[in-house]
Amino acid sequence: MRLLVVSQYFWPENFRINDLVAELVRRGHQVTVLTGEPNYPAGEVFPEYRNDKSAFASFAGAEVIRVPLRPRHKGNVNLALNYLSFVISASLRAPMRLRGRHFDAMFVYQPSPVTVGIPAMLIKAIKRVPVAMWVLDLWPQSLSAVGVTQSSVILGLVDALVRVIYRSVDLILVQSRSFVAEISRQAGGAEKIAYFPSWSDDPGSEAPVEPATEVPASEGRFSIMFTGNVGDAQDFPAILDAAELLRDEPVRWLIVGNGRRSEWLADEIARRNMEDRVLLLGRHPLDRMPSFLLHADAALVALRQEPAFAMTIPGKVQTYLAAGKPILAMIDGEGAEVVRMAGAGFAAPAGDAAALARAVRQMMAMPAEQRISMGRSGQDFARREFDRDTLVDRLESQLKQLVDSSGRRDGVAGT
């Protein structure tokens, strides 16, 4: 199939869409990616991209078409301008950049923001191509959950926009079963909604992995590792409260990643005089995560206490399961249920630092063999429920069905 992928984020930014594109190309599909200039999560365009844009015009055999945008910088106003700039730039430039090209289907990757659907709607109208959208984040709920706005007027307007986008899409793929009821309301029914969860960020390799040298040795300490975005949603105030409760115990917290809250986190660690217990190891490529996780006795996932987050399965859950690490979760809802069903760790309620501290003590007290068994249970569950090859097989079948049904409606597919 000739596939157009529309995503505001793409390599060298670390998102699961990178792996999906590479796999689709490996399976023989012709993939073109429409995306923006890389600036996530630090908020500034990557220097290596700015220095040589031509080096980022292809990825794993897929052509990458980039449109300019305003970097995220810091603050909610700048974030809104970043979202808006991609919508405008992609809507104005994509028709010309894609002129004369034919596609069988379009795949839209939608974490935040949902506005990525606007240029996709325009391209659909021009190209007469069926569209599948992978929804990883609920809008407008996420806007209020992370404190961008509490205005009922603004949230209502965003909800109206979401309804327009979802009703224009031919297939909506949701990363959590809990999304179905809300998206059914916005999409006007559940007929075109299908469950399509995430898989591990790192698909794994048979090659041996050496421990990351960036992690200092620490004999006798229980190492809890967090990997990924350091943002508002991840509830670092509660994580640090749990670390405070365990100040007198042999525990250290390893943070691998960065984001909009990185500066605040560094300042808060210093204010609490916890630099020796909470280590900020910075951002590293996804393919290096296995080497960092080798240092972890347990892997940490946390989200703030918000209804929208309770319906989400954080992507790092699948990554930790596949890595075979016992999980300490401070989350509600479906994500917590996955950890419990997998027998892969302990789940404390979102925002409950005391419960997280108790879970840490409970896991520390276990024999090492029991923690290893937890990790293996997680790997088994991941193979059953979140196997990448099985999921991509399903996606291929769904896209082919879209193409076939579009051809029956229009007389020819890919016009």
Short mmCIF file of C-alpha atoms in Angstrom, two decimals:
data_model
loop_
_atom_site.label_atom_id
_atom_site.label_comp_id
_atom_site.label_asym_id
_atom_site.label_seq_id
_atom_site.Cartn_x
_atom_site.Cartn_y
_atom_site.Cartn_z
CA MET A 1 0.00 0.00 0.00
CA ARG A 2 0.96 3.61 -0.54
CA LEU A 3 0.53 5.17 2.88
CA LEU A 4 0.68 8.76 4.05
CA VAL A 5 1.43 9.16 7.76
CA VAL A 6 0.52 12.51 9.31
CA SER A 7 2.08 13.26 12.68
CA GLN A 8 3.20 16.47 14.33
CA TYR A 9 5.98 14.44 15.98
CA PHE A 10 8.47 12.12 14.32
CA TRP A 11 12.06 10.94 14.43
CA PRO A 12 14.48 12.11 15.81
CA GLU A 13 11.82 12.78 18.44
CA ASN A 14 11.11 9.63 20.46
CA PHE A 15 7.61 8.42 19.61
CA ARG A 16 6.15 5.01 18.85
CA ILE A 17 5.14 6.19 15.37
CA ASN A 18 8.83 5.90 14.40
CA ASP A 19 8.80 2.16 15.05
CA LEU A 20 5.46 1.72 13.29
CA VAL A 21 6.69 3.49 10.16
CA ALA A 22 9.87 1.42 10.08
CA GLU A 23 7.86 -1.79 10.42
CA LEU A 24 5.41 -0.82 7.69
CA VAL A 25 8.30 -0.11 5.33
CA ARG A 26 9.91 -3.42 6.27
CA ARG A 27 6.66 -5.15 5.29
CA GLY A 28 6.87 -3.68 1.80
CA HIS A 29 4.61 -0.63 2.04
CA GLN A 30 5.54 2.70 0.46
CA VAL A 31 5.37 5.21 3.31
CA THR A 32 5.54 9.00 3.23
CA VAL A 33 5.54 10.94 6.50
CA LEU A 34 4.22 14.50 6.83
CA THR A 35 5.54 16.03 10.05
CA GLY A 36 7.01 19.12 11.69
CA GLU A 37 10.48 20.19 12.69
CA PRO A 38 11.78 18.17 15.65
CA ASN A 39 11.62 20.10 18.94
CA TYR A 40 10.04 17.72 21.49
CA PRO A 41 10.42 17.58 24.45
CA ALA A 42 12.96 20.34 25.15
CA GLY A 43 10.98 22.91 23.17
CA GLU A 44 13.75 24.02 20.81
CA VAL A 45 14.45 22.75 17.29
CA PHE A 46 17.13 20.07 17.49
CA PRO A 47 20.54 21.59 16.63
CA GLU A 48 21.51 18.57 14.51
CA TYR A 49 18.40 19.08 12.38
CA ARG A 50 19.01 22.80 12.04
CA ASN A 51 22.60 22.15 10.97
CA ASP A 52 21.71 19.58 8.26
CA LYS A 53 18.03 19.26 7.36
CA SER A 54 18.77 16.94 4.45
CA ALA A 55 19.99 14.28 6.89
CA PHE A 56 16.45 14.02 8.26
CA ALA A 57 14.57 13.73 4.95
CA SER A 58 14.23 9.95 5.14
CA PHE A 59 13.85 7.37 7.86
CA ALA A 60 14.11 3.59 7.57
CA GLY A 61 13.14 3.78 3.89
CA ALA A 62 10.26 6.23 4.35
CA GLU A 63 10.32 9.69 2.81
CA VAL A 64 9.92 12.43 5.43
CA ILE A 65 8.32 15.73 4.42
CA ARG A 66 8.73 18.40 7.10
CA VAL A 67 6.92 21.69 7.47
CA PRO A 68 8.16 24.57 9.64
CA LEU A 69 6.51 25.24 12.98
CA ARG A 70 6.97 27.37 16.06
CA PRO A 71 8.94 25.40 18.70
CA ARG A 72 7.17 24.54 21.96
CA HIS A 73 9.45 26.70 24.13
CA LYS A 74 7.97 27.02 27.65
CA GLY A 75 4.52 27.89 28.93
CA ASN A 76 0.98 27.14 27.83
CA VAL A 77 0.75 30.09 25.42
CA ASN A 78 3.82 28.92 23.53
CA LEU A 79 2.49 25.37 23.51
CA ALA A 80 -0.79 26.55 21.97
CA LEU A 81 1.15 28.51 19.36
CA ASN A 82 3.19 25.40 18.59
CA TYR A 83 0.02 23.40 17.97
CA LEU A 84 -1.50 26.18 15.86
CA SER A 85 1.65 26.69 13.81
CA PHE A 86 1.71 23.04 12.70
CA VAL A 87 -1.95 23.20 11.69
CA ILE A 88 -1.40 26.31 9.58
CA SER A 89 1.92 25.25 8.10
CA ALA A 90 0.82 21.72 7.23
CA SER A 91 -2.53 22.89 5.83
CA LEU A 92 -0.89 25.50 3.58
CA ARG A 93 2.19 23.58 2.49
CA ALA A 94 1.08 19.95 2.35
CA PRO A 95 -1.19 20.28 -0.72
CA MET A 96 1.74 21.65 -2.72
CA ARG A 97 4.35 19.28 -1.27
CA LEU A 98 2.10 16.30 -1.98
CA ARG A 99 0.94 17.47 -5.39
CA GLY A 100 0.76 14.68 -7.94
CA ARG A 101 1.22 11.94 -5.34
CA HIS A 102 -1.34 9.19 -4.88
CA PHE A 103 -1.99 7.33 -1.65
CA ASP A 104 -4.14 4.34 -0.82
CA ALA A 105 -4.72 5.34 2.80
CA MET A 106 -3.73 7.94 5.38
CA PHE A 107 -2.71 7.15 8.96
CA VAL A 108 -2.91 9.97 11.51
CA TYR A 109 -0.96 9.66 14.75
CA GLN A 110 -2.73 11.55 17.54
CA PRO A 111 -1.22 11.89 20.94
CA SER A 112 -1.64 15.56 21.91
CA PRO A 113 -2.71 17.64 20.06
CA VAL A 114 -5.88 16.48 18.31
CA THR A 115 -5.41 19.40 15.91
CA VAL A 116 -3.17 17.15 13.80
CA GLY A 117 -6.50 16.02 12.36
CA ILE A 118 -7.16 19.40 10.71
CA PRO A 119 -4.51 19.19 7.95
CA ALA A 120 -5.41 15.51 7.59
CA MET A 121 -9.04 16.49 6.87
CA LEU A 122 -7.85 18.89 4.18
CA ILE A 123 -5.61 16.28 2.57
CA LYS A 124 -8.45 13.77 2.65
CA ALA A 125 -10.71 16.20 0.80
CA ILE A 126 -8.06 16.81 -1.87
CA LYS A 127 -6.76 13.25 -2.27
CA ARG A 128 -10.05 11.39 -1.66
CA VAL A 129 -8.18 8.93 0.53
CA PRO A 130 -9.56 6.95 3.52
CA VAL A 131 -8.20 7.94 6.92
CA ALA A 132 -7.36 5.99 10.06
CA MET A 133 -6.53 7.93 13.23
CA TRP A 134 -4.72 6.41 16.22
CA VAL A 135 -5.95 8.22 19.33
CA LEU A 136 -3.55 8.06 22.28
CA ASP A 137 -4.87 11.07 24.19
CA LEU A 138 -8.38 12.26 25.01
CA TRP A 139 -9.28 15.81 24.05
CA PRO A 140 -10.47 18.18 25.45
CA GLN A 141 -10.10 16.28 28.75
CA SER A 142 -6.29 16.34 28.61
CA LEU A 143 -6.28 20.13 28.35
CA SER A 144 -7.97 20.50 31.71
CA ALA A 145 -6.09 17.55 33.23
CA VAL A 146 -2.67 19.18 32.74
CA GLY A 147 -3.91 22.67 33.64
CA VAL A 148 -3.81 24.27 30.20
CA THR A 149 -7.33 25.66 30.67
CA GLN A 150 -10.38 25.18 32.86
CA SER A 151 -12.58 27.45 30.77
CA SER A 152 -15.85 25.68 29.95
CA VAL A 153 -16.17 27.87 26.84
CA ILE A 154 -12.76 26.89 25.47
CA LEU A 155 -13.21 23.22 26.39
CA GLY A 156 -16.61 23.24 24.69
CA LEU A 157 -15.15 24.73 21.52
CA VAL A 158 -12.36 22.14 21.50
CA ASP A 159 -14.90 19.38 22.02
CA ALA A 160 -16.85 20.65 19.01
CA LEU A 161 -13.65 20.59 16.94
CA VAL A 162 -12.90 17.05 18.08
CA ARG A 163 -16.37 15.92 17.00
CA VAL A 164 -15.81 17.38 13.53
CA ILE A 165 -12.44 15.66 13.19
CA TYR A 166 -13.54 12.26 14.47
CA ARG A 167 -16.68 12.24 12.33
CA SER A 168 -14.58 12.89 9.23
CA VAL A 169 -12.31 9.92 9.93
CA ASP A 170 -13.05 6.46 8.51
CA LEU A 171 -11.44 4.43 11.31
CA ILE A 172 -10.58 5.46 14.88
CA LEU A 173 -8.06 3.31 16.71
CA VAL A 174 -7.96 3.77 20.50
CA GLN A 175 -5.08 2.83 22.79
CA SER A 176 -7.36 1.97 25.72
CA ARG A 177 -10.74 0.27 25.91
CA SER A 178 -11.78 2.98 28.37
CA PHE A 179 -11.62 5.51 25.52
CA VAL A 180 -14.45 3.89 23.59
CA ALA A 181 -17.45 5.39 25.41
CA GLU A 182 -16.17 8.98 25.26
CA ILE A 183 -14.97 8.79 21.67
CA SER A 184 -18.25 7.16 20.65
CA ARG A 185 -20.01 10.28 21.89
CA GLN A 186 -17.71 12.52 19.89
CA ALA A 187 -17.67 10.34 16.77
CA GLY A 188 -21.41 9.77 16.69
CA GLY A 189 -21.24 6.05 17.45
CA ALA A 190 -18.86 3.16 18.03
CA GLU A 191 -19.13 1.51 14.62
CA LYS A 192 -15.80 2.79 13.34
CA ILE A 193 -13.86 2.50 16.63
CA ALA A 194 -11.38 -0.33 17.24
CA TYR A 195 -9.05 -1.14 20.15
CA PHE A 196 -5.39 -0.80 19.15
CA PRO A 197 -3.02 -0.63 22.13
CA SER A 198 0.61 0.42 22.16
CA TRP A 199 3.56 -1.93 22.39
CA SER A 200 7.02 -1.57 23.86
CA ASP A 201 8.97 1.53 22.85
CA ASP A 202 11.94 -0.74 22.27
CA PRO A 203 11.05 -3.83 20.20
CA GLY A 204 14.05 -5.61 21.64
CA SER A 205 17.14 -7.25 20.24
CA GLU A 206 18.89 -10.55 20.68
CA ALA A 207 22.22 -8.75 20.98
CA PRO A 208 23.67 -8.55 24.51
CA VAL A 209 23.26 -5.20 26.23
CA GLU A 210 25.88 -3.56 28.42
CA PRO A 211 24.76 -1.50 31.43
CA ALA A 212 24.66 2.25 30.77
CA THR A 213 27.84 3.88 32.02
CA GLU A 214 25.92 7.09 32.83
CA VAL A 215 24.37 5.42 35.87
CA PRO A 216 26.68 5.59 38.90
CA ALA A 217 27.31 2.40 40.83
CA SER A 218 25.43 2.15 44.10
CA GLU A 219 25.95 -0.97 46.14
CA GLY A 220 23.15 -1.92 48.46
CA ARG A 221 20.59 0.62 47.19
CA PHE A 222 17.26 -0.29 45.64
CA SER A 223 17.13 1.50 42.27
CA ILE A 224 13.77 2.74 40.96
CA MET A 225 13.91 4.01 37.38
CA PHE A 226 11.54 6.35 35.54
CA THR A 227 11.99 6.73 31.78
CA GLY A 228 10.31 9.16 29.41
CA ASN A 229 8.73 12.58 29.42
CA VAL A 230 9.14 14.81 32.46
CA GLY A 231 5.91 16.80 32.21
CA ASP A 232 2.93 18.00 34.17
CA ALA A 233 1.00 14.76 33.72
CA GLN A 234 3.65 12.56 35.35
CA ASP A 235 3.04 14.00 38.86
CA PHE A 236 6.62 14.52 39.97
CA PRO A 237 5.51 16.42 43.10
CA ALA A 238 3.94 13.19 44.38
CA ILE A 239 6.97 11.14 43.28
CA LEU A 240 9.26 13.42 45.27
CA ASP A 241 6.92 13.21 48.26
CA ALA A 242 7.30 9.43 48.15
CA ALA A 243 11.07 9.81 47.90
CA GLU A 244 10.96 12.06 50.98
CA LEU A 245 9.06 9.39 52.91
CA LEU A 246 11.82 6.92 52.03
CA ARG A 247 14.69 9.34 52.72
CA ASP A 248 16.14 7.18 55.49
CA GLU A 249 15.97 3.95 53.53
CA PRO A 250 18.41 2.54 50.94
CA VAL A 251 16.48 3.74 47.87
CA ARG A 252 17.51 5.85 44.90
CA TRP A 253 15.36 7.22 42.08
CA LEU A 254 16.81 7.37 38.56
CA ILE A 255 15.08 9.72 36.09
CA VAL A 256 15.96 9.04 32.44
CA GLY A 257 14.35 11.67 30.20
CA ASN A 258 13.47 15.33 30.13
CA GLY A 259 10.59 17.64 29.30
CA ARG A 260 8.77 20.83 30.19
CA ARG A 261 9.12 20.20 33.95
CA SER A 262 12.80 19.24 33.93
CA GLU A 263 14.03 22.60 35.21
CA TRP A 264 11.40 22.67 37.95
CA LEU A 265 12.31 19.10 38.92
CA ALA A 266 16.02 19.90 39.22
CA ASP A 267 15.27 22.96 41.36
CA GLU A 268 12.86 21.02 43.58
CA ILE A 269 15.35 18.18 44.11
CA ALA A 270 17.93 20.75 45.19
CA ARG A 271 15.43 22.55 47.45
CA ARG A 272 14.62 19.26 49.17
CA ASN A 273 18.33 18.39 49.42
CA MET A 274 17.82 15.08 47.63
CA GLU A 275 20.49 15.23 44.94
CA ASP A 276 22.08 12.03 46.24
CA ARG A 277 18.76 10.15 46.12
CA VAL A 278 17.06 11.46 42.98
CA LEU A 279 19.40 11.42 39.98
CA LEU A 280 18.57 13.20 36.72
CA LEU A 281 20.27 11.27 33.93
CA GLY A 282 18.95 13.29 30.99
CA ARG A 283 17.44 12.34 27.66
CA HIS A 284 18.81 9.39 25.69
CA PRO A 285 17.76 7.57 22.48
CA LEU A 286 15.12 4.86 22.77
CA ASP A 287 17.53 2.18 21.62
CA ARG A 288 19.60 2.83 24.75
CA MET A 289 16.76 2.28 27.21
CA PRO A 290 17.53 -1.43 27.72
CA SER A 291 21.03 -0.49 28.90
CA PHE A 292 19.57 1.93 31.45
CA LEU A 293 16.88 -0.47 32.63
CA LEU A 294 19.57 -3.03 33.45
CA HIS A 295 20.31 -0.83 36.49
CA ALA A 296 16.68 -0.84 37.68
CA ASP A 297 15.39 -3.04 40.47
CA ALA A 298 11.94 -1.65 39.64
CA ALA A 299 10.47 0.62 36.97
CA LEU A 300 8.21 3.56 37.84
CA VAL A 301 5.14 4.93 36.05
CA ALA A 302 2.99 7.77 37.42
CA LEU A 303 0.15 9.97 36.22
CA ARG A 304 -1.78 12.66 38.04
CA GLN A 305 -5.19 11.92 39.52
CA GLU A 306 -7.45 12.95 36.64
CA PRO A 307 -10.38 11.12 35.00
CA ALA A 308 -8.76 11.40 31.56
CA PHE A 309 -5.54 9.80 32.79
CA ALA A 310 -7.44 6.98 34.50
CA MET A 311 -8.69 5.94 31.05
CA THR A 312 -5.15 5.84 29.65
CA ILE A 313 -2.60 3.05 29.48
CA PRO A 314 0.71 4.94 29.68
CA GLY A 315 2.99 3.75 26.89
CA LYS A 316 5.83 3.05 29.29
CA VAL A 317 3.75 0.28 30.91
CA GLN A 318 4.19 -1.84 27.78
CA THR A 319 7.89 -0.96 27.65
CA TYR A 320 8.47 -1.99 31.26
CA LEU A 321 6.47 -5.20 30.81
CA ALA A 322 8.51 -6.17 27.75
CA ALA A 323 11.75 -5.35 29.57
CA GLY A 324 10.86 -7.80 32.34
CA LYS A 325 11.09 -5.24 35.12
CA PRO A 326 8.75 -5.29 38.12
CA ILE A 327 6.58 -2.18 38.01
CA LEU A 328 5.77 0.40 40.66
CA ALA A 329 2.75 2.33 39.42
CA MET A 330 1.06 5.40 40.88
CA ILE A 331 -1.86 5.51 38.47
CA ASP A 332 -5.59 4.87 38.37
CA GLY A 333 -7.92 3.01 36.05
CA GLU A 334 -6.98 0.85 33.10
CA GLY A 335 -3.22 1.32 33.40
CA ALA A 336 -3.26 0.13 37.01
CA GLU A 337 -5.46 -2.80 36.05
CA VAL A 338 -2.95 -3.91 33.40
CA VAL A 339 -0.16 -3.98 36.01
CA ARG A 340 -2.32 -6.04 38.38
CA MET A 341 -3.60 -8.43 35.68
CA ALA A 342 -0.05 -9.03 34.49
CA GLY A 343 1.11 -9.85 38.03
CA ALA A 344 3.99 -7.54 37.20
CA GLY A 345 4.09 -5.24 40.22
CA PHE A 346 2.15 -2.99 42.55
CA ALA A 347 -0.25 -0.17 41.70
CA ALA A 348 -0.85 2.68 44.17
CA PRO A 349 -3.65 5.20 43.61
CA ALA A 350 -2.69 8.23 41.54
CA GLY A 351 -1.29 11.04 43.66
CA ASP A 352 -0.92 8.86 46.78
CA ALA A 353 2.73 9.25 47.75
CA ALA A 354 2.30 7.32 50.98
CA ALA A 355 0.83 4.33 49.11
CA LEU A 356 3.69 4.44 46.63
CA ALA A 357 6.21 4.49 49.48
CA ARG A 358 4.49 1.45 51.03
CA ALA A 359 4.64 -0.35 47.68
CA VAL A 360 8.36 0.39 47.43
CA ARG A 361 8.94 -1.04 50.91
CA GLN A 362 6.91 -4.12 50.04
CA MET A 363 8.88 -4.73 46.85
CA MET A 364 12.22 -4.11 48.57
CA ALA A 365 11.33 -6.73 51.20
CA MET A 366 10.73 -9.41 48.58
CA PRO A 367 13.41 -11.97 47.74
CA ALA A 368 15.13 -11.08 44.47
CA GLU A 369 13.75 -14.28 42.92
CA GLN A 370 10.19 -13.06 43.53
CA ARG A 371 10.88 -9.76 41.78
CA ILE A 372 12.40 -11.66 38.87
CA SER A 373 9.26 -13.77 38.71
CA MET A 374 7.16 -10.58 38.58
CA GLY A 375 9.21 -9.37 35.65
CA ARG A 376 8.75 -12.64 33.79
CA SER A 377 5.00 -12.52 34.38
CA GLY A 378 5.01 -9.06 32.84
CA GLN A 379 6.91 -10.28 29.80
CA ASP A 380 4.47 -13.16 29.32
CA PHE A 381 1.53 -10.76 29.55
CA ALA A 382 3.14 -8.37 27.08
CA ARG A 383 3.63 -11.19 24.58
CA ARG A 384 -0.03 -12.17 24.88
CA GLU A 385 -1.61 -8.71 24.88
CA PHE A 386 0.84 -6.24 23.33
CA ASP A 387 2.87 -8.16 20.77
CA ARG A 388 3.98 -5.71 18.11
CA ASP A 389 3.87 -8.10 15.16
CA THR A 390 0.34 -9.22 16.02
CA LEU A 391 -0.83 -5.62 16.40
CA VAL A 392 0.74 -4.48 13.12
CA ASP A 393 -0.80 -7.51 11.38
CA ARG A 394 -4.16 -6.27 12.63
CA LEU A 395 -3.45 -2.73 11.48
CA GLU A 396 -2.46 -3.91 8.00
CA SER A 397 -5.72 -5.81 7.70
CA GLN A 398 -7.75 -2.80 8.85
CA LEU A 399 -6.00 -0.46 6.41
CA LYS A 400 -6.55 -2.89 3.53
CA GLN A 401 -10.23 -3.04 4.41
CA LEU A 402 -10.35 0.77 4.31
CA VAL A 403 -8.70 0.80 0.90
CA ASP A 404 -11.06 -1.86 -0.46
CA SER A 405 -14.18 -0.12 0.85
CA SER A 406 -12.95 3.21 -0.50
CA GLY A 407 -12.39 1.66 -3.90
CA ARG A 408 -15.90 0.27 -3.92
CA ARG A 409 -17.33 3.69 -3.05
CA ASP A 410 -15.21 5.79 -5.40
CA GLY A 411 -14.64 3.36 -8.22
CA VAL A 412 -10.87 3.47 -7.76
CA ALA A 413 -8.66 3.50 -4.69
CA GLY A 414 -5.84 5.93 -4.10
CA THR A 415 -7.04 8.73 -6.38
#
